[in-house]
Coordinates of C-alpha atoms in Angstrom, one line a residue:
K1 CA 25.7 8.0 -59.2
S2 CA 22.0 8.0 -58.4
G3 CA 22.6 9.5 -54.9
L4 CA 20.9 6.6 -53.1
D5 CA 21.8 5.7 -49.5
P6 CA 24.4 2.9 -49.8
G7 CA 23.6 1.7 -46.2
G8 CA 21.2 -1.0 -47.4
A9 CA 23.8 -2.4 -49.8
W10 CA 26.5 -2.5 -47.1
H11 CA 24.0 -4.3 -44.8
A12 CA 23.1 -6.9 -47.4
W13 CA 26.8 -7.5 -48.2
G14 CA 27.6 -7.8 -44.4
M15 CA 24.7 -10.3 -44.0
A16 CA 26.0 -12.3 -47.0
C17 CA 29.5 -12.4 -45.4
L18 CA 28.0 -13.6 -42.1
K19 CA 26.1 -16.4 -43.8
A20 CA 29.3 -17.4 -45.6
G21 CA 31.0 -17.6 -42.2
N22 CA 33.4 -14.8 -43.0
L23 CA 33.1 -12.9 -39.7
T24 CA 36.0 -10.5 -40.2
S25 CA 34.7 -9.3 -43.5
A26 CA 31.2 -8.9 -42.1
R27 CA 32.5 -6.6 -39.4
E28 CA 34.1 -4.4 -42.0
K29 CA 31.0 -4.1 -44.1
F30 CA 28.7 -3.5 -41.1
N31 CA 31.1 -0.8 -39.9
R32 CA 30.0 1.3 -42.9
C33 CA 26.3 1.2 -42.2
L34 CA 25.8 0.6 -38.5
K35 CA 26.0 3.5 -36.0
P36 CA 26.0 3.4 -32.2
P37 CA 22.8 4.8 -30.5
M38 CA 22.8 8.4 -29.4
D39 CA 21.6 7.4 -25.9
L40 CA 22.9 4.0 -24.7
N41 CA 20.2 4.0 -22.0
Q42 CA 17.2 4.3 -24.3
L43 CA 14.5 1.7 -23.6
N44 CA 14.8 -0.3 -26.8
H45 CA 17.1 -2.8 -28.4
G46 CA 18.8 -0.5 -30.9
S47 CA 18.3 -0.1 -34.6
R48 CA 16.5 -2.8 -36.6
L49 CA 19.7 -3.5 -38.6
V50 CA 21.6 -4.4 -35.4
Q51 CA 18.8 -6.5 -34.2
D52 CA 18.8 -8.4 -37.6
V53 CA 22.5 -9.2 -37.2
I54 CA 22.1 -10.5 -33.6
Q55 CA 19.0 -12.5 -34.5
Y56 CA 20.9 -14.2 -37.3
L57 CA 23.9 -14.9 -35.2
E58 CA 21.8 -16.3 -32.3
S59 CA 19.9 -18.6 -34.7
T60 CA 23.0 -20.0 -36.3
V61 CA 23.9 -23.5 -35.3
K62 CA 27.6 -23.2 -34.3
P63 CA 29.0 -25.7 -31.9
V64 CA 31.7 -24.9 -29.3
L65 CA 35.1 -24.1 -30.7
I66 CA 37.4 -27.0 -29.8
T67 CA 41.0 -26.1 -29.3
D68 CA 42.5 -29.6 -29.1
D69 CA 42.4 -31.6 -32.4
D70 CA 42.0 -35.0 -30.8
Y71 CA 40.2 -37.8 -32.3
F72 CA 36.8 -37.0 -30.6
A73 CA 36.8 -33.3 -31.8
T74 CA 34.5 -34.0 -34.8
L75 CA 32.2 -36.2 -32.7
R76 CA 31.9 -33.4 -30.1
E77 CA 31.0 -30.9 -32.8
L78 CA 28.4 -33.3 -34.2
E79 CA 26.9 -33.9 -30.7
A80 CA 26.7 -30.2 -30.0
T81 CA 25.0 -29.6 -33.3
L82 CA 22.5 -32.3 -32.7
R83 CA 21.8 -31.1 -29.2
T84 CA 21.0 -27.5 -30.2
R85 CA 19.1 -25.5 -32.8
S86 CA 20.3 -22.1 -31.5
L87 CA 22.6 -20.4 -29.1
S88 CA 19.8 -19.9 -26.6
V89 CA 19.3 -23.6 -25.9
E90 CA 22.9 -24.8 -26.1
V91 CA 23.5 -27.3 -23.4
M92 CA 27.0 -26.4 -22.2
C93 CA 29.0 -26.3 -19.0
E94 CA 28.7 -22.9 -17.4
G95 CA 31.2 -20.5 -19.0
T96 CA 31.6 -22.6 -22.2
I97 CA 29.1 -20.5 -24.0
Q98 CA 31.4 -17.5 -23.7
H99 CA 34.0 -19.3 -25.8
N100 CA 31.6 -19.8 -28.7
S101 CA 32.8 -17.5 -31.5
Y102 CA 29.3 -16.6 -32.5
Y103 CA 28.5 -15.6 -29.0
Q104 CA 31.6 -13.4 -28.9
E105 CA 30.5 -11.9 -32.3
C106 CA 27.1 -11.0 -30.8
L107 CA 28.8 -9.2 -28.0
F108 CA 31.0 -7.3 -30.4
Y109 CA 28.0 -5.9 -32.3
L110 CA 26.0 -5.2 -29.2
H111 CA 28.9 -3.3 -27.5
S112 CA 29.7 -1.4 -30.7
Y113 CA 26.2 -0.6 -31.9
G114 CA 23.6 -1.7 -29.3
T115 CA 21.9 -0.1 -26.3
N116 CA 22.6 -1.2 -22.7
L117 CA 19.1 -2.8 -22.6
A118 CA 20.0 -4.9 -25.7
I119 CA 23.3 -6.1 -24.1
I120 CA 21.6 -6.9 -20.8
S121 CA 18.7 -8.7 -22.5
F122 CA 21.2 -10.8 -24.5
Y123 CA 23.0 -11.9 -21.3
M124 CA 19.6 -12.8 -19.7
R125 CA 18.5 -14.8 -22.7
H126 CA 21.7 -16.9 -22.4
D127 CA 21.4 -17.4 -18.6
C128 CA 24.2 -15.0 -17.8
M129 CA 22.4 -13.0 -15.1
R130 CA 25.6 -12.2 -13.3
E131 CA 27.1 -10.6 -16.4
A132 CA 23.8 -8.7 -17.0
L133 CA 23.9 -7.3 -13.4
L134 CA 27.6 -6.3 -13.6
H135 CA 27.0 -4.5 -16.9
L136 CA 24.1 -2.6 -15.4
L137 CA 26.3 -1.5 -12.4
N138 CA 29.3 -0.6 -14.5
K139 CA 27.4 1.5 -16.9
E140 CA 25.3 3.0 -14.1
S141 CA 22.2 2.5 -16.2
P142 CA 18.9 3.9 -15.0
S143 CA 16.4 1.8 -13.0
E144 CA 14.1 1.5 -16.1
V145 CA 16.8 -0.6 -17.8
F146 CA 17.0 -2.9 -14.7
I147 CA 13.2 -3.3 -14.6
E148 CA 12.8 -4.0 -18.3
G149 CA 15.9 -6.0 -18.9
I150 CA 16.5 -8.0 -15.7
F151 CA 13.6 -7.7 -13.1
I152 CA 10.6 -8.5 -15.3
P153 CA 12.3 -11.5 -17.1
S154 CA 13.4 -12.8 -13.7
Y155 CA 10.1 -13.0 -12.0
E156 CA 8.3 -14.0 -15.2
S157 CA 10.6 -17.0 -15.6
G158 CA 10.5 -17.9 -11.8
K159 CA 14.1 -16.8 -11.2
L160 CA 13.4 -14.1 -8.7
H161 CA 15.3 -15.9 -5.9
M162 CA 18.2 -16.6 -8.2
L163 CA 18.3 -12.8 -8.9
E164 CA 18.2 -12.0 -5.1
N165 CA 21.0 -14.4 -4.4
L166 CA 23.2 -12.8 -7.1
L167 CA 22.4 -9.2 -5.9
E168 CA 23.5 -10.3 -2.4
T169 CA 26.6 -12.1 -3.7
I170 CA 27.8 -9.0 -5.7
D171 CA 27.0 -6.6 -2.8
P172 CA 26.1 -8.2 0.6
G173 CA 24.8 -4.9 2.0
L174 CA 22.7 -4.3 -1.2
E175 CA 23.5 -0.6 -1.1
S176 CA 24.6 -0.4 -4.7
W177 CA 21.3 -2.0 -5.7
G178 CA 19.1 0.4 -3.6
V179 CA 17.9 2.6 -6.4
Y180 CA 17.0 -0.5 -8.5
L181 CA 15.2 -2.3 -5.7
I182 CA 13.1 0.7 -4.8
A183 CA 12.2 1.1 -8.5
A184 CA 11.2 -2.6 -8.6
C185 CA 9.0 -2.1 -5.5
K186 CA 7.2 0.9 -7.1
Y187 CA 6.7 -1.1 -10.3
L188 CA 5.2 -4.1 -8.5
Q189 CA 2.9 -1.7 -6.5
R190 CA 1.7 -0.1 -9.8
K191 CA 1.0 -3.6 -11.2
N192 CA -0.7 -4.7 -7.9
Y193 CA 1.7 -7.6 -7.6
Y194 CA 1.7 -7.4 -3.8
H195 CA 2.8 -11.0 -3.1
I196 CA 6.0 -10.5 -5.2
L197 CA 6.4 -7.0 -3.6
Y198 CA 6.2 -8.5 -0.1
D199 CA 8.7 -11.2 -1.0
L200 CA 11.1 -8.5 -2.3
Q201 CA 10.7 -6.3 0.7
Q202 CA 11.6 -9.2 3.0
F203 CA 14.7 -9.9 1.0
M204 CA 15.6 -6.2 1.2
K205 CA 15.1 -6.3 5.0
D206 CA 12.9 -3.2 4.5
H207 CA 10.8 -4.0 7.5
V208 CA 8.7 -0.8 7.7
R209 CA 7.6 -1.1 4.1
A210 CA 7.0 -4.9 4.5
A211 CA 4.7 -4.0 7.5
M212 CA 2.8 -1.6 5.3
T213 CA 2.3 -4.3 2.7
C214 CA 0.9 -6.6 5.4
I215 CA -1.6 -3.9 6.4
R216 CA -2.8 -4.0 2.8
F217 CA -3.1 -7.8 2.9
F218 CA -5.1 -7.5 6.1
T219 CA -7.6 -4.8 5.0
H220 CA -7.9 -5.4 1.2
G221 CA -11.1 -6.8 -0.1
A222 CA -12.6 -7.7 3.3
K223 CA -16.4 -7.1 3.5
S224 CA -16.9 -8.1 7.1
Y225 CA -15.1 -8.4 10.4
T226 CA -15.7 -12.1 10.2
E227 CA -13.4 -12.1 7.1
L228 CA -10.9 -9.9 9.0
G229 CA -11.0 -12.4 11.9
G230 CA -9.6 -15.0 9.5
K231 CA -6.8 -12.6 8.4
Q232 CA -5.3 -11.9 11.8
T233 CA -2.0 -13.6 11.0
W234 CA -1.2 -10.5 9.0
L235 CA -1.5 -8.4 12.1
L236 CA 1.0 -10.7 13.8
K237 CA 3.4 -10.3 10.9
I238 CA 3.1 -6.5 11.0
K239 CA 4.1 -6.6 14.7
D240 CA 7.0 -9.0 13.9
H241 CA 8.4 -6.7 11.2
L242 CA 8.1 -3.6 13.4
K243 CA 9.8 -5.4 16.3
V244 CA 12.7 -6.6 14.1
Y245 CA 13.1 -3.0 12.9
L246 CA 13.2 -1.7 16.4
Q247 CA 15.9 -4.2 17.3
E248 CA 18.0 -3.2 14.3
V249 CA 17.7 0.5 15.1
S250 CA 18.7 -0.1 18.7
R251 CA 21.7 -2.3 17.6
S252 CA 22.9 0.2 15.0
S253 CA 22.6 3.2 17.3
G254 CA 25.2 1.6 19.5
R255 CA 27.7 1.2 16.7
K256 CA 28.4 3.9 14.1
K257 CA 25.4 4.8 12.0
M258 CA 24.5 2.1 9.5
A259 CA 23.9 3.5 6.0
F260 CA 20.2 2.4 5.5
T261 CA 19.9 4.7 2.5
F262 CA 17.1 2.9 0.7
R263 CA 15.2 1.2 3.5
K264 CA 12.3 3.2 5.0
K265 CA 13.2 4.9 8.3
M266 CA 10.9 5.6 11.2
S267 CA 11.5 6.9 14.7
A268 CA 11.3 4.4 17.6
T269 CA 8.3 6.3 19.1
D270 CA 6.4 6.1 15.8
V271 CA 7.1 2.4 15.5
S272 CA 5.9 1.8 19.1
R273 CA 2.8 3.8 18.3
H274 CA 2.1 1.6 15.3
I275 CA 2.6 -1.6 17.4
N276 CA 0.1 -0.2 19.8
T277 CA -2.3 0.4 16.9
V278 CA -1.9 -3.2 15.7
D279 CA -2.7 -4.5 19.3
L280 CA -5.8 -2.3 19.4
Q281 CA -6.9 -3.5 16.0
M282 CA -6.5 -7.1 17.1
E283 CA -8.8 -6.4 20.0
V284 CA -11.3 -4.6 17.8
T285 CA -11.2 -7.5 15.3
K286 CA -11.8 -10.1 17.9
F287 CA -14.7 -8.2 19.5
L288 CA -16.5 -7.3 16.2
H289 CA -15.8 -10.9 14.9
Q290 CA -17.6 -12.2 18.0
C291 CA -20.5 -9.7 17.5
E292 CA -20.9 -10.8 13.9
S293 CA -20.8 -14.5 14.7
S294 CA -23.4 -14.1 17.5
G295 CA -25.6 -12.2 15.2
A296 CA -25.6 -9.1 17.4
S297 CA -24.2 -7.0 14.5
Q298 CA -26.7 -4.3 13.3
M299 CA -24.7 -2.1 10.9
T300 CA -24.2 -3.0 7.3
D301 CA -21.7 -0.5 6.0
S302 CA -20.4 -0.8 2.5
S303 CA -16.9 0.1 3.6
L304 CA -15.2 -1.7 6.4
P305 CA -13.4 0.7 8.8
T306 CA -10.1 -0.2 10.5
L307 CA -7.6 1.7 12.6
F308 CA -5.2 1.8 9.7
G309 CA -7.3 4.5 7.9
N310 CA -7.5 8.3 8.5
N311 CA -9.1 9.8 11.6
N312 CA -12.7 9.7 10.2
M313 CA -12.3 6.0 9.6
K314 CA -11.0 5.5 13.2
M315 CA -14.0 7.4 14.5
D316 CA -16.2 5.0 12.4
V317 CA -14.4 2.1 14.2
A318 CA -15.2 3.6 17.6
C319 CA -18.9 4.0 16.6
K320 CA -19.1 0.5 15.2
V321 CA -17.6 -1.0 18.4
I322 CA -20.1 0.9 20.6
L323 CA -23.1 0.0 18.5
E324 CA -22.4 -3.6 17.8
G325 CA -22.1 -5.0 21.3
K326 CA -25.0 -6.7 23.1
N327 CA -25.4 -3.4 24.8
I328 CA -23.6 0.0 24.8
E329 CA -21.5 -0.8 27.8
E330 CA -20.0 -4.0 26.3
G331 CA -18.0 -2.2 23.5
F332 CA -17.6 1.2 25.2
G333 CA -14.3 0.3 26.9
I334 CA -12.5 -0.6 23.6
A335 CA -14.1 2.4 21.8
F336 CA -12.9 4.7 24.6
R337 CA -9.3 3.5 24.2
V338 CA -9.5 4.1 20.5
L339 CA -10.7 7.7 21.2
Q340 CA -7.9 8.2 23.8
D341 CA -5.1 6.6 21.8
F342 CA -5.7 8.6 18.6
Q343 CA -7.0 11.8 20.4
L344 CA -10.2 11.8 18.4
E345 CA -13.1 14.2 18.9
A346 CA -15.1 12.1 21.4
T347 CA -18.3 14.2 21.5
E348 CA -18.6 13.9 17.7
V349 CA -18.3 10.1 18.0
Y350 CA -20.9 9.9 20.8
S351 CA -23.3 12.1 18.9
K352 CA -22.9 9.9 15.8
V353 CA -23.7 6.9 18.0
A354 CA -26.8 8.6 19.6
K355 CA -28.1 9.5 16.1
Q356 CA -27.7 5.9 15.1
L357 CA -29.6 4.7 18.2
V358 CA -32.4 7.1 17.4
K359 CA -32.6 5.5 13.9
Q360 CA -32.7 2.1 15.6
K361 CA -35.4 3.3 18.1
K362 CA -33.2 2.3 21.0
Y363 CA -33.9 5.4 23.2
S364 CA -33.1 3.7 26.5
E365 CA -29.6 2.9 25.2
I366 CA -28.9 6.6 24.6
Q367 CA -29.3 7.0 28.4
Q368 CA -26.9 4.1 28.9
L369 CA -24.5 5.9 26.5
L370 CA -24.7 9.1 28.6
K371 CA -24.0 7.1 31.8
C372 CA -20.9 5.6 30.2
V373 CA -19.7 9.0 29.0
N374 CA -20.1 10.6 32.4
E375 CA -18.4 7.7 34.1
S376 CA -15.4 7.8 31.7
G377 CA -14.0 10.6 33.8
V378 CA -12.9 12.8 30.9
A379 CA -16.2 14.2 29.8
A380 CA -16.6 17.9 29.9
K381 CA -19.4 19.5 31.7
N382 CA -21.8 19.9 28.8
D383 CA -20.8 16.8 26.8
G384 CA -23.9 14.8 27.8
D385 CA -26.2 17.7 27.0
N386 CA -24.5 18.3 23.6
I387 CA -25.0 14.6 22.6
I388 CA -28.7 14.9 23.3
L389 CA -29.0 18.2 21.5
N390 CA -27.3 16.7 18.5
C391 CA -29.8 13.9 18.1
L392 CA -32.8 16.1 18.6
N393 CA -32.7 17.0 14.9
E394 CA -34.6 13.7 14.5
F395 CA -37.1 14.7 17.2
K396 CA -40.1 14.1 14.9
N397 CA -39.3 10.4 14.9
I398 CA -38.9 10.1 18.7
P399 CA -42.1 9.2 20.7
A400 CA -43.1 12.0 23.1
E401 CA -42.4 10.1 26.3
D402 CA -38.9 9.1 25.3
L403 CA -38.2 12.7 24.1
D404 CA -39.2 14.0 27.5
N405 CA -37.1 11.5 29.3
L406 CA -34.1 12.5 27.2
I407 CA -34.5 16.2 27.8
Q408 CA -35.1 15.7 31.5
D409 CA -31.7 13.8 31.6
M410 CA -29.9 17.0 30.7
D411 CA -27.9 18.8 33.3
S412 CA -28.2 22.5 32.4
D413 CA -31.6 24.2 32.5
E414 CA -30.4 26.5 29.6
N415 CA -29.8 23.4 27.5
K416 CA -33.2 22.0 28.4
I417 CA -34.9 25.2 27.3
Q418 CA -32.9 25.1 24.0
A419 CA -34.0 21.4 23.6
Y420 CA -37.7 22.2 24.2
T421 CA -37.7 25.1 21.8
M422 CA -36.0 22.9 19.2
C423 CA -38.8 20.4 19.5
N424 CA -41.6 23.1 19.6
K425 CA -42.5 22.2 23.2
L426 CA -42.8 25.9 24.1
R427 CA -45.0 25.3 27.2
S428 CA -42.3 23.0 28.7
A429 CA -39.6 25.6 27.8
Y430 CA -41.7 28.3 29.6
L431 CA -42.0 26.1 32.8
V432 CA -38.2 25.7 33.0
A433 CA -37.6 29.4 32.2
V434 CA -39.6 30.7 35.1
R435 CA -37.6 28.7 37.5
Q436 CA -34.5 30.6 36.8
E437 CA -33.0 33.6 38.6
K438 CA -35.3 36.7 38.0
A439 CA -33.2 38.7 35.5
R440 CA -32.3 35.6 33.4
A441 CA -35.9 34.3 33.7
V442 CA -37.2 37.5 32.1
Q443 CA -34.8 37.2 29.1
L444 CA -35.8 33.5 28.6
V445 CA -39.5 34.0 28.9
Q446 CA -39.3 37.0 26.4
H447 CA -37.5 34.6 24.0
V448 CA -40.2 31.9 24.4
R449 CA -42.9 34.5 23.8
Q450 CA -41.3 35.6 20.5
L451 CA -41.1 32.0 19.4
A452 CA -44.8 31.5 20.4
E453 CA -45.8 34.6 18.4
S454 CA -43.9 33.5 15.3
S455 CA -45.3 30.0 15.4
G456 CA -48.8 31.2 16.2
D457 CA -49.1 29.5 19.6
D458 CA -51.5 32.0 21.2
V459 CA -51.9 30.1 24.5
V460 CA -48.2 30.1 25.4
K461 CA -47.9 33.7 24.1
A462 CA -50.6 34.7 26.6
I463 CA -49.1 32.8 29.5
C464 CA -45.7 34.4 28.9
A465 CA -47.2 37.9 28.6
Q466 CA -49.1 37.4 31.8
W467 CA -46.0 36.3 33.7
L468 CA -43.9 39.2 32.3

């Protein structure tokens, strides 16, 4: 009469019937106020009313229904009652719980009015993981339901291996679980749970991604190559994963194509290249570890470069290796291989090293660097000159004698003149200019005269004018 919603009354009546043990009547009452969710895959446990019903049924002490009416029936009921305070801790033989009338009643309400997540969570609470997985598959629920309802509860309760065994039992090839497993990996990565992630990737036989996780274990958090020296087992594991992957690829190419839909693919040439990178990183690690241990290490960079980074980082590795040996020659061989293998801009690296040597006031070692570059056999004609020109920006800090030695080591007279003019040594530039072939000499001397004029060097200006 008052136009109020009768749902609350039906719900209270239904609960009263449940408490009285009249399950059939309760179903009838709840049918008038409970509704199935619009979207079965929504990430919640359904309406509050349904949750109240399930909560009550789960907390009710109801022993196993005994079909035989033998003498011990009452004793068994009593024992079951004493052993349990709720469904969730009933100690029963596997499968017996399914015959409990209150358990069946829960399932009736969940299937009629609950979400897939609510049904799966119910199964998981009562150690029926297999049923939870089969429900997920049959309903083709999205991966969020798997993560929320099955995966998180499994690893939180230490049952990840049990989950893996069940996934394999239901589908030995794991193909039907691919979407769910990849989603689980992404979730673990977001959470930074890399140890669980690595464990899962190994179970999935996803060797390429497992190798990538090992790279993170190797590089993450290391502040020095001494630390990386202690983490070299991860490098061996990366190689193992990649080699196993190569074997699997070569095996499957003989037979009909295997459907590796969810495992990361990579071409054999790329895998071989990565194995080569790992080998080279091992060499770099051993070398720099030794340098740090012997105290030869000079550089204190905040970030630690490895060959697993981008090209700039690889160039930093090459610089570090050249600079941290006892002398330039010691690390040059390894650095040269890094430059060759990754096709890096060698002159840029050598110039960086030269600038660093200027900062460290090791001018004689710049000459040693030039010698190594020339002997490498792949240096272009002007590489040595360019390296010197690049470090002359710091000329104010270089003693005059060392500066002269560096410039005299240059091959091309044109470059020498450029170097002298950069360092305001106009008289020296003039002396090199007049040695050139006549027409060119005139151009160069005119250029030196202009520079002398603009810098107010009257002596050199006069000499140039007289020569011209």
